[in-house]
Short mmCIF file of C-alpha atoms in Angstrom, two decimals:
data_model
loop_
_atom_site.label_atom_id
_atom_site.label_comp_id
_atom_site.label_asym_id
_atom_site.label_seq_id
_atom_site.Cartn_x
_atom_site.Cartn_y
_atom_site.Cartn_z
CA ILE A 1 47.62 33.09 -2.51
CA SER A 2 50.82 32.14 -4.29
CA TYR A 3 52.09 29.19 -6.30
CA HIS A 4 54.69 26.79 -4.96
CA PHE A 5 56.51 24.65 -7.48
CA PRO A 6 58.57 21.57 -6.63
CA ILE A 7 62.15 21.87 -7.88
CA TYR A 8 62.96 19.48 -10.71
CA PRO A 9 66.17 19.05 -12.71
CA ASN A 10 66.32 20.89 -16.02
CA TYR A 11 65.30 18.48 -18.76
CA PRO A 12 66.06 19.20 -22.44
CA ILE A 13 63.30 20.53 -24.66
CA TYR A 14 62.28 18.19 -27.47
CA ASN A 15 61.05 19.29 -30.87
CA ASP A 16 59.45 15.95 -31.66
CA ILE A 17 57.76 13.47 -29.36
CA THR A 18 59.75 10.64 -30.95
CA GLN A 19 62.83 12.12 -29.22
CA PHE A 20 61.20 11.93 -25.80
CA HIS A 21 61.67 8.76 -23.84
CA PRO A 22 60.70 8.40 -20.17
CA PHE A 23 62.42 4.99 -20.11
CA SER A 24 65.85 6.43 -20.76
CA VAL A 25 66.31 7.04 -17.03
CA GLU A 26 68.32 4.36 -15.27
CA GLY A 27 66.19 1.87 -13.37
CA THR A 28 63.02 2.23 -15.47
CA SER A 29 61.37 -0.42 -17.60
CA THR A 30 62.56 -1.48 -21.02
CA PRO A 31 60.51 0.22 -23.75
CA THR A 32 58.43 -1.85 -26.13
CA GLU A 33 57.74 -1.41 -29.83
CA SER A 34 53.96 -1.72 -29.66
CA ASN A 35 51.70 1.22 -30.52
CA VAL A 36 48.83 -0.40 -28.61
CA LEU A 37 48.26 -0.69 -24.88
CA LEU A 38 46.08 -3.24 -23.16
CA VAL A 39 44.43 -1.58 -20.17
CA SER A 40 42.76 -3.78 -17.57
CA ASN A 41 41.07 -3.52 -14.17
CA LEU A 42 38.97 -0.60 -15.34
CA CYS A 43 35.72 0.34 -13.63
CA GLU A 44 33.36 -0.79 -16.37
CA GLU A 45 30.38 1.04 -14.84
CA LYS A 46 32.19 4.39 -15.21
CA ILE A 47 34.32 4.30 -18.32
CA ASN A 48 33.66 4.70 -22.03
CA CYS A 49 35.91 5.53 -24.98
CA ASN A 50 35.71 9.30 -24.54
CA ILE A 51 36.59 9.10 -20.85
CA LEU A 52 39.67 7.01 -21.67
CA PHE A 53 40.61 9.38 -24.48
CA ASN A 54 40.41 12.40 -22.16
CA LEU A 55 42.99 10.82 -19.85
CA PHE A 56 45.36 9.17 -22.32
CA CYS A 57 45.48 12.19 -24.66
CA LEU A 58 47.69 13.90 -22.06
CA TYR A 59 50.51 11.48 -22.92
CA GLY A 60 50.27 11.13 -26.69
CA ASN A 61 47.92 11.23 -29.65
CA VAL A 62 45.23 8.60 -29.20
CA LEU A 63 44.12 7.14 -32.53
CA ARG A 64 41.63 4.41 -31.60
CA ILE A 65 40.07 2.88 -28.51
CA LYS A 66 38.17 -0.37 -28.16
CA ILE A 67 36.57 -1.64 -24.96
CA LEU A 68 36.47 -5.41 -25.07
CA PHE A 69 32.91 -6.67 -25.38
CA ARG A 70 33.41 -9.86 -23.38
CA LYS A 71 35.67 -8.19 -20.80
CA ALA A 72 34.31 -4.68 -20.33
CA ASP A 73 36.97 -3.85 -17.73
CA HIS A 74 39.60 -4.22 -20.48
CA ALA A 75 40.39 -1.83 -23.33
CA LEU A 76 42.84 -1.54 -26.22
CA ILE A 77 44.23 1.94 -26.80
CA GLN A 78 46.20 2.71 -29.95
CA MET A 79 48.64 5.60 -29.72
CA GLU A 80 50.30 7.28 -32.69
CA ASN A 81 53.61 5.48 -32.14
CA SER A 82 55.37 3.21 -29.66
CA THR A 83 57.12 6.11 -27.91
CA GLN A 84 53.76 7.60 -27.01
CA SER A 85 52.40 4.25 -25.82
CA ASN A 86 55.49 3.84 -23.64
CA THR A 87 54.98 7.33 -22.26
CA ALA A 88 51.37 6.57 -21.31
CA LEU A 89 52.40 3.25 -19.76
CA HIS A 90 55.13 4.95 -17.73
CA TYR A 91 52.88 7.66 -16.29
CA LEU A 92 49.58 5.80 -15.88
CA LYS A 93 50.48 2.23 -14.89
CA GLY A 94 48.98 1.48 -11.47
CA VAL A 95 47.12 4.80 -11.24
CA THR A 96 43.92 4.71 -9.20
CA PHE A 97 41.05 5.47 -11.55
CA PHE A 98 37.43 5.31 -10.32
CA GLY A 99 38.44 3.19 -7.35
CA LYS A 100 40.63 0.68 -9.18
CA ASN A 101 44.37 0.51 -9.80
CA ILE A 102 44.52 0.18 -13.56
CA CYS A 103 46.99 -2.20 -15.20
CA LEU A 104 48.74 -1.36 -18.47
CA PHE A 105 50.62 -3.74 -20.72
CA PRO A 106 52.00 -3.49 -24.25
CA SER A 107 49.68 -5.31 -26.64
CA LYS A 108 50.73 -7.80 -29.28
CA TYR A 109 48.67 -5.77 -31.75
CA GLN A 110 49.90 -2.70 -33.61
CA THR A 111 46.47 -1.35 -34.54
CA VAL A 112 42.96 -1.39 -33.08
CA SER A 113 39.94 -2.12 -35.26
CA PRO A 114 36.22 -2.69 -34.61
CA SER A 115 35.21 -6.16 -33.56
CA VAL A 116 33.53 -8.37 -36.14
CA GLN A 117 30.18 -9.31 -34.69
CA LYS A 118 29.09 -12.92 -35.04
CA SER A 119 25.54 -13.67 -36.12
CA ASN A 120 24.67 -15.37 -32.83
CA GLU A 121 25.98 -12.53 -30.64
CA SER A 122 24.05 -9.68 -29.08
CA PRO A 123 24.69 -6.25 -30.65
CA GLN A 124 27.74 -4.53 -29.18
CA PRO A 125 27.27 -1.15 -27.49
CA LEU A 126 28.07 1.76 -29.80
CA ASN A 127 30.41 3.36 -27.26
CA PHE A 128 32.72 0.33 -27.16
CA TYR A 129 34.80 1.54 -30.14
CA ALA A 130 35.88 5.00 -31.28
CA ASP A 131 38.26 6.33 -33.93
CA TYR A 132 40.06 9.55 -32.96
CA THR A 133 42.46 9.68 -35.90
CA SER A 134 41.12 13.06 -37.04
CA SER A 135 40.46 14.44 -33.57
CA LYS A 136 41.16 18.14 -33.04
CA PHE A 137 42.25 17.41 -29.49
CA HIS A 138 45.62 15.86 -30.33
CA ARG A 139 48.26 17.74 -28.30
CA PHE A 140 51.43 16.32 -29.83
CA ARG A 141 51.35 17.64 -33.38
CA GLY A 142 52.66 20.69 -35.20
CA ASN A 143 53.39 23.73 -33.08
CA ASN A 144 51.82 22.10 -30.02
CA ILE A 145 54.53 19.49 -29.45
CA GLN A 146 57.06 21.53 -27.49
CA ALA A 147 54.52 22.97 -25.05
CA ALA A 148 52.91 19.56 -24.53
CA LEU A 149 56.20 17.78 -23.88
CA LYS A 150 57.29 20.35 -21.30
CA HIS A 151 54.26 19.60 -19.15
CA ILE A 152 53.85 15.83 -18.99
CA TYR A 153 53.26 14.86 -15.38
CA PHE A 154 52.09 11.93 -13.32
CA PRO A 155 48.48 12.27 -12.18
CA SER A 156 48.35 14.74 -9.30
CA ALA A 157 45.79 16.44 -7.07
CA THR A 158 46.13 19.73 -8.98
CA LEU A 159 44.71 20.38 -12.44
CA HIS A 160 45.69 23.18 -14.79
CA VAL A 161 42.70 24.62 -16.68
CA SER A 162 43.14 26.70 -19.84
CA ASN A 163 41.18 28.09 -22.80
CA LEU A 164 38.82 29.94 -20.46
CA GLY A 165 36.71 33.00 -21.22
CA GLU A 166 38.02 36.38 -20.13
CA ASN A 167 35.26 36.94 -17.55
CA VAL A 168 35.60 33.56 -15.86
CA THR A 169 35.53 33.34 -12.06
CA GLU A 170 36.36 30.63 -9.52
CA GLU A 171 32.66 29.73 -9.42
CA HIS A 172 32.60 29.31 -13.20
CA VAL A 173 35.65 27.05 -13.06
CA LYS A 174 34.00 24.85 -10.44
CA THR A 175 31.02 24.23 -12.72
CA ILE A 176 33.32 22.77 -15.39
CA PHE A 177 33.37 19.63 -13.27
CA ASN A 178 30.51 17.30 -12.45
CA GLU A 179 28.62 18.37 -9.34
CA GLU A 180 29.72 15.23 -7.50
CA PHE A 181 33.28 16.65 -7.44
CA TRP A 182 32.45 20.11 -6.09
CA LYS A 183 32.80 19.12 -2.45
CA GLU A 184 36.14 17.44 -3.25
CA ILE A 185 37.77 20.68 -4.43
CA ILE A 186 40.06 22.34 -1.89
CA THR A 187 41.05 25.51 -3.74
CA ILE A 188 40.52 27.19 -7.10
CA LYS A 189 42.80 29.99 -8.28
CA VAL A 190 41.99 31.92 -11.46
CA PHE A 191 44.85 33.99 -12.85
CA GLN A 192 45.64 35.98 -15.96
CA PHE A 193 48.68 36.15 -18.20
CA ASN A 194 48.92 38.10 -21.47
CA GLN A 195 45.23 38.94 -21.10
CA ARG A 196 44.24 35.27 -21.06
CA LYS A 197 42.55 33.49 -18.19
CA MET A 198 43.51 30.09 -16.79
CA ALA A 199 43.16 28.39 -13.45
CA LEU A 200 44.59 25.88 -11.01
CA VAL A 201 42.16 23.55 -9.26
CA GLN A 202 43.36 21.54 -6.28
CA PHE A 203 41.39 18.42 -5.31
CA LYS A 204 41.68 16.38 -2.14
CA ASP A 205 43.76 13.72 -3.84
CA ALA A 206 45.11 12.60 -7.21
CA GLU A 207 42.39 10.00 -7.81
CA LEU A 208 39.63 12.60 -7.54
CA ALA A 209 41.52 14.92 -9.90
CA THR A 210 42.06 12.08 -12.38
CA ASN A 211 38.39 11.12 -12.35
CA ALA A 212 37.27 14.74 -12.71
CA LEU A 213 39.69 15.35 -15.60
CA SER A 214 38.52 12.27 -17.49
CA LEU A 215 34.92 13.52 -17.42
CA SER A 216 35.51 17.19 -18.23
CA ASN A 217 38.65 17.46 -20.38
CA ASN A 218 37.90 19.03 -23.80
CA LEU A 219 34.33 19.83 -22.74
CA LEU A 220 32.64 22.64 -24.66
CA ILE A 221 31.83 25.45 -22.22
CA ASN A 222 30.44 28.76 -23.51
CA GLY A 223 31.86 28.17 -26.99
CA ARG A 224 35.33 27.09 -25.78
CA ASN A 225 36.74 23.61 -25.36
CA VAL A 226 38.22 23.52 -21.88
CA ARG A 227 41.74 22.11 -21.77
CA LEU A 228 42.73 20.21 -18.63
CA ALA A 229 46.10 18.81 -17.60
CA PHE A 230 47.83 17.63 -14.46
CA SER A 231 50.06 20.19 -12.79
CA ASN A 232 53.04 20.03 -10.44
CA ALA A 233 51.97 23.36 -8.91
CA GLN A 234 50.32 23.69 -5.52
CA ILE A 235 48.07 26.47 -4.29
CA GLN A 236 48.80 27.64 -0.77
CA ASP A 237 47.79 30.64 1.28
CA SER A 238 50.88 32.82 1.43
CA SER A 239 51.94 36.41 0.91
CA ASP A 240 55.29 35.34 -0.57
CA LYS A 241 55.77 36.79 -4.08
CA GLY A 242 59.20 35.31 -4.71
CA ASN A 243 58.08 32.83 -7.35
CA SER A 244 56.56 35.36 -9.78
CA ASP A 245 59.08 34.76 -12.59
CA GLU A 246 58.64 31.01 -12.37
CA ILE A 247 54.85 31.42 -12.40
CA ASN A 248 54.98 33.56 -15.55
CA ASN A 249 57.16 31.03 -17.36
CA TYR A 250 54.80 28.24 -16.37
CA GLU A 251 51.77 30.20 -17.56
CA GLU A 252 53.37 31.20 -20.85
CA ASP A 253 54.23 27.59 -21.68
CA ASN A 254 50.65 26.51 -21.07
CA LEU A 255 49.25 29.34 -23.16
CA GLU A 256 50.91 28.21 -26.36
CA ASN A 257 47.94 26.04 -27.28
CA SER A 258 45.06 27.84 -25.53
CA THR A 259 42.88 28.24 -28.60
CA ASP A 260 39.20 27.67 -29.26
CA LEU A 261 38.75 24.41 -31.12
CA GLY A 262 35.00 24.77 -31.52
CA VAL A 263 34.14 21.07 -31.19
CA ASN A 264 31.76 19.61 -28.63
CA VAL A 265 33.46 16.61 -27.03
CA GLN A 266 30.15 15.39 -25.66
CA ASN A 267 28.98 14.65 -29.18
CA SER A 268 32.18 13.89 -31.05
CA GLN A 269 35.93 13.93 -30.59
CA GLU A 270 36.75 13.48 -34.23
#
């Protein structure tokens, strides 16, 4: 088994996410100044704040999320700044997520706050609002920024898995995901670099990978919070070893933030 990477132009490396702008390419949309995104056409039976956080945290630091009480297929997501909200909009607009093509728009609001409940209204579900300002899962801060910016991708069928235990196997990696996704996995490849284990998991399509990531990203497994991201790599059966240098560079970049955060995302992401 070897890795096959699509060839992309060499983009500059940014030291701060505020320097990164996916809309600077000719023909793309005009960026907005809003920190908040309105997300609609969500599958309300499947989503909650943590599931949305697990997906949107790949494109910026998510501060707050509110699912609208009267329109549960809508949510407001506050990113750390407008550049990050534009990045998320660029990469996730129209993505198929739990059977629906989600719509993203810049919101007129700059912040997200809990709804004020009226006396004649039914109590709102507790999972309709969450504050992630102090979350330990922010990827675009401090020494993490450069590594995170180098690996921002559109949702794809292949997931990169890091922060794994040293004795992990393909079977262990499979159990990171909900059992409903096991039959949708085509290939799992565990590999090691600098004595650290990571893996590539290829699903049948990008929607399945997106759904699986949203449920398992940051999950606490055997004392380690598993870190998931989309990958532009593919796993194919081949004896060709010609891409070894490129593989090592890819692995090293992804290892920069493979540390144990020690927080159980199932209970709290703060």
